[in-house]
Tab-separated table of N, CA and C in Angstrom:
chain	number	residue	atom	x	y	z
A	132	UNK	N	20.363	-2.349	0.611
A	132	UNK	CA	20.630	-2.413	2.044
A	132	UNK	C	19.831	-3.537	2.671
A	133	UNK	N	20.096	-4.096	3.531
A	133	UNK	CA	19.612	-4.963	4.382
A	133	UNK	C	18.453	-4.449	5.101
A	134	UNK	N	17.758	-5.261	5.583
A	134	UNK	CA	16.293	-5.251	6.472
A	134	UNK	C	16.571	-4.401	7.508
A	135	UNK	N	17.751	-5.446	8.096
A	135	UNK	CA	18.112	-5.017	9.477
A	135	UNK	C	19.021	-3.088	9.455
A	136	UNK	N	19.639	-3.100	8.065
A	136	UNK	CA	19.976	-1.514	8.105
A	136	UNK	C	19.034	-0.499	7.675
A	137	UNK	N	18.206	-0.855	7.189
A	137	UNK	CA	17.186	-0.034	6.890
A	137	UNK	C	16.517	0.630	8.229
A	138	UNK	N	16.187	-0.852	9.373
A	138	UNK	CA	15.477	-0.675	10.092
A	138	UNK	C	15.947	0.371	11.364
A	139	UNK	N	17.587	0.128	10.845
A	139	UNK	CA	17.896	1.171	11.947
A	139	UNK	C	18.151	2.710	11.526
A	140	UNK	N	18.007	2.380	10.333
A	140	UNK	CA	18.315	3.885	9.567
A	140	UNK	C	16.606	4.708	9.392
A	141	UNK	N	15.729	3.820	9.872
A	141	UNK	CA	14.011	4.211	9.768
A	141	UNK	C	14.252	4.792	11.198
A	142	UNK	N	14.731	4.217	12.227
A	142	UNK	CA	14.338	4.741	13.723
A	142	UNK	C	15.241	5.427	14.034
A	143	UNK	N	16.345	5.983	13.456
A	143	UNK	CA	17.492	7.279	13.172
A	143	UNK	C	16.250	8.343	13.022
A	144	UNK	N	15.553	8.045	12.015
A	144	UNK	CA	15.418	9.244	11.344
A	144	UNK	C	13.767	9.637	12.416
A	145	UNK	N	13.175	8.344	12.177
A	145	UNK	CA	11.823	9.099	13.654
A	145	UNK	C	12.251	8.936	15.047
A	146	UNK	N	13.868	8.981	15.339
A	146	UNK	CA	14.117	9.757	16.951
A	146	UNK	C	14.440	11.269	16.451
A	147	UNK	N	14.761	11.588	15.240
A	147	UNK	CA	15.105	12.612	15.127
A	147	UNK	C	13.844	13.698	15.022
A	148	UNK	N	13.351	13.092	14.240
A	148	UNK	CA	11.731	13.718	13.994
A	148	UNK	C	11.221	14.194	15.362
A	149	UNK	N	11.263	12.829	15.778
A	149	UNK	CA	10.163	13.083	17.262
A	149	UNK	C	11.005	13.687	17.971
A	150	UNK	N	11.820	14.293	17.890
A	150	UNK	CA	12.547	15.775	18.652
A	150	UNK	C	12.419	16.872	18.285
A	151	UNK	N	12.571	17.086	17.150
A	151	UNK	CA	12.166	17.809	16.089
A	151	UNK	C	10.357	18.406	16.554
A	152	UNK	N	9.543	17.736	16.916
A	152	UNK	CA	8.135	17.624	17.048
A	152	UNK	C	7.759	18.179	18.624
A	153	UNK	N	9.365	17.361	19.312
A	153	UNK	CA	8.617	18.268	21.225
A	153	UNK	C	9.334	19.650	21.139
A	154	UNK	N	10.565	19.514	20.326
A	154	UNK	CA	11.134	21.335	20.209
A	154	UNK	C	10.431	22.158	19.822
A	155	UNK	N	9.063	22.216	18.514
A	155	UNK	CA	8.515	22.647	18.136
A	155	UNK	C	7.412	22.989	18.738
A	156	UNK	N	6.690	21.989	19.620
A	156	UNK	CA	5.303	21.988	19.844
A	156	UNK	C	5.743	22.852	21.414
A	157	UNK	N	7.458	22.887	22.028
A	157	UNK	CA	7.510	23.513	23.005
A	157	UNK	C	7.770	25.278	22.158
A	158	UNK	N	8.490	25.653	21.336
A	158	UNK	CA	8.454	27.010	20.821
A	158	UNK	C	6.883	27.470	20.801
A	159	UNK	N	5.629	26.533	20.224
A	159	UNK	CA	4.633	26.856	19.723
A	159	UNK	C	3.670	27.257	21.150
A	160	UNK	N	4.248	26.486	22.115
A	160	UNK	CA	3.915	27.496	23.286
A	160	UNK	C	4.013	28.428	24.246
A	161	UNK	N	4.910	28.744	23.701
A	161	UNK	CA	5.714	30.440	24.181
A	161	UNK	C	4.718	31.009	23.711
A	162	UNK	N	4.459	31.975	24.849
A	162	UNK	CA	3.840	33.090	24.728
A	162	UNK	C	4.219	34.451	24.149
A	163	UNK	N	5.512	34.476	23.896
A	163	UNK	CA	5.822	35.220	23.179
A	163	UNK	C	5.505	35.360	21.420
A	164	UNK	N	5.172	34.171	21.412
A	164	UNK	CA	5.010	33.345	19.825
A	164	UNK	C	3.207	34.011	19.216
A	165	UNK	N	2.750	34.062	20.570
A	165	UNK	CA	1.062	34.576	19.950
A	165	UNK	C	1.035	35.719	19.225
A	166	UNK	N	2.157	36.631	19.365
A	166	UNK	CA	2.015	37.612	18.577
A	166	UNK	C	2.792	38.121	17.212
A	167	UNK	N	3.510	36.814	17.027
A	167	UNK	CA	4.140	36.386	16.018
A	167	UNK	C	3.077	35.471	14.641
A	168	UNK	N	2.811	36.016	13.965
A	168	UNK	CA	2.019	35.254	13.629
A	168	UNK	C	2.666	34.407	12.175
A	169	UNK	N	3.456	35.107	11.742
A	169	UNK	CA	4.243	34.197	10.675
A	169	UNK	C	4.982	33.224	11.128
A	170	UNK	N	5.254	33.211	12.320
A	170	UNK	CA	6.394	32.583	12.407
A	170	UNK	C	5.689	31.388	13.433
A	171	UNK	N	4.405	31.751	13.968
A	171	UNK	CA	3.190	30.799	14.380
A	171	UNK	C	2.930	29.770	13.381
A	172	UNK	N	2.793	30.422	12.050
A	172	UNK	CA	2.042	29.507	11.148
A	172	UNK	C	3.112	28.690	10.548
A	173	UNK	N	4.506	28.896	10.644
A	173	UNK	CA	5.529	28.355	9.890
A	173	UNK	C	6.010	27.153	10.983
A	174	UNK	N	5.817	27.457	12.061
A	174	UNK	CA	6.265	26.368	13.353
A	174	UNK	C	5.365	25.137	12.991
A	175	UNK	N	3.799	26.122	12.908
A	175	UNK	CA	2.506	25.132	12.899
A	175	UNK	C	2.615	24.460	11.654
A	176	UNK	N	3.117	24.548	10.423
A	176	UNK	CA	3.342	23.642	9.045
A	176	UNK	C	4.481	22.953	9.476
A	177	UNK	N	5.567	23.450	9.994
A	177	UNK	CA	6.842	22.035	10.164
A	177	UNK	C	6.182	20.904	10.796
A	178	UNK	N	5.279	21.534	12.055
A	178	UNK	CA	4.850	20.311	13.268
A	178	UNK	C	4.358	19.729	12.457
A	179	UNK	N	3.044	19.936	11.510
A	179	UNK	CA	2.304	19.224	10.909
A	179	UNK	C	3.265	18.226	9.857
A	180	UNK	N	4.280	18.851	9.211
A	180	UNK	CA	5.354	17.725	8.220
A	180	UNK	C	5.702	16.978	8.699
A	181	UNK	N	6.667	17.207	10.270
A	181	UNK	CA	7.379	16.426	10.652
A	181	UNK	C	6.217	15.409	11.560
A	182	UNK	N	5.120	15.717	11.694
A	182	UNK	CA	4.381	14.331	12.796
A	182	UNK	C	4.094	13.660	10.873
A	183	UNK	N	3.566	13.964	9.518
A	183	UNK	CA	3.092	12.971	8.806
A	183	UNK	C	4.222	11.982	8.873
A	184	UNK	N	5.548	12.969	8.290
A	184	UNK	CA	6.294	12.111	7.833
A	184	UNK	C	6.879	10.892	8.809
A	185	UNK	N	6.622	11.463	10.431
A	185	UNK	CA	7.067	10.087	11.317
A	185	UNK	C	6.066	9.066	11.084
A	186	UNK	N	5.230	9.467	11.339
A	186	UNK	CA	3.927	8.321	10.678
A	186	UNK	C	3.994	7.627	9.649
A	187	UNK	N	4.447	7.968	8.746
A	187	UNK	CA	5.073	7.405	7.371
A	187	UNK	C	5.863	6.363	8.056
A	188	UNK	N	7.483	7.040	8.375
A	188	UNK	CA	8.148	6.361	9.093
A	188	UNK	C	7.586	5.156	9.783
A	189	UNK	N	7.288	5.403	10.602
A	189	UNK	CA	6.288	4.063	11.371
A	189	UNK	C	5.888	2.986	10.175
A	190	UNK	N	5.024	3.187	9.664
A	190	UNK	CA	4.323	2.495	8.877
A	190	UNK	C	5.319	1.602	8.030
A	191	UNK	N	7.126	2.510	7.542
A	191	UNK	CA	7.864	1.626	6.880
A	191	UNK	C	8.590	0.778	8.278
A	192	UNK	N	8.497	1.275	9.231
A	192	UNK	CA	9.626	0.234	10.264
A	192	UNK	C	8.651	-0.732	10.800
A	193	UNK	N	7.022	-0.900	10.560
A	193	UNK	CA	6.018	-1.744	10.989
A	193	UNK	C	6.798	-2.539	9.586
A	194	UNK	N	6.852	-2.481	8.557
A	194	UNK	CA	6.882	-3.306	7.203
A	194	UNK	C	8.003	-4.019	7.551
A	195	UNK	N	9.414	-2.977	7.722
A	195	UNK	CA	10.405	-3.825	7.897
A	195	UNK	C	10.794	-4.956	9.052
A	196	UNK	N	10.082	-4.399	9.970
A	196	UNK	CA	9.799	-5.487	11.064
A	196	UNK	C	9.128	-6.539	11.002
A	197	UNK	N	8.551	-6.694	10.061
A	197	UNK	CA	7.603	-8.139	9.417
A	197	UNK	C	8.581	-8.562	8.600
A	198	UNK	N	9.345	-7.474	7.653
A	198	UNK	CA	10.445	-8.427	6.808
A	198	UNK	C	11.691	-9.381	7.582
A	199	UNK	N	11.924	-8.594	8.694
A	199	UNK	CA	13.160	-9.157	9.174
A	199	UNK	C	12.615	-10.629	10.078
A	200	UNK	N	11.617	-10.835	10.292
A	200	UNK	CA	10.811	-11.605	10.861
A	200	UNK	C	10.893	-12.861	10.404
């Protein structure tokens, strides 16, 4: 694939994430959720996947943005 499709197929995937991340971090503050506690800790491991892996992300659309350069 090309630079330029990569690069849009990198910021596909961290707009999706970073939605993924305010849906979550908004469930994780329902108050209804404090007394949930499995389902606390299972919200709290996605948030934590989905912020590395945008970060990841980042780090490849910083690369490809120097390639297309």
């Amino acid at each position: 694939r090309s630079a330029k499709t990569k690069l849009a197929s990198t910021e596909e995937e961290i707009s999706k994430l970073e939605l993924l991340i305010e849906e979550t971090q908004q469930k994780l503050a329902s108050p209804e959720l404090a007394a949930d506690f499995e389902e606390l800790m299972r919200l709290s491991a996605q948030l934590e996947e989905a912020q590395n892996k945008t970060n990841s992300l980042y780090e490849q659309w910083e690369a490809l943005q120097s390639e297309d350069e």
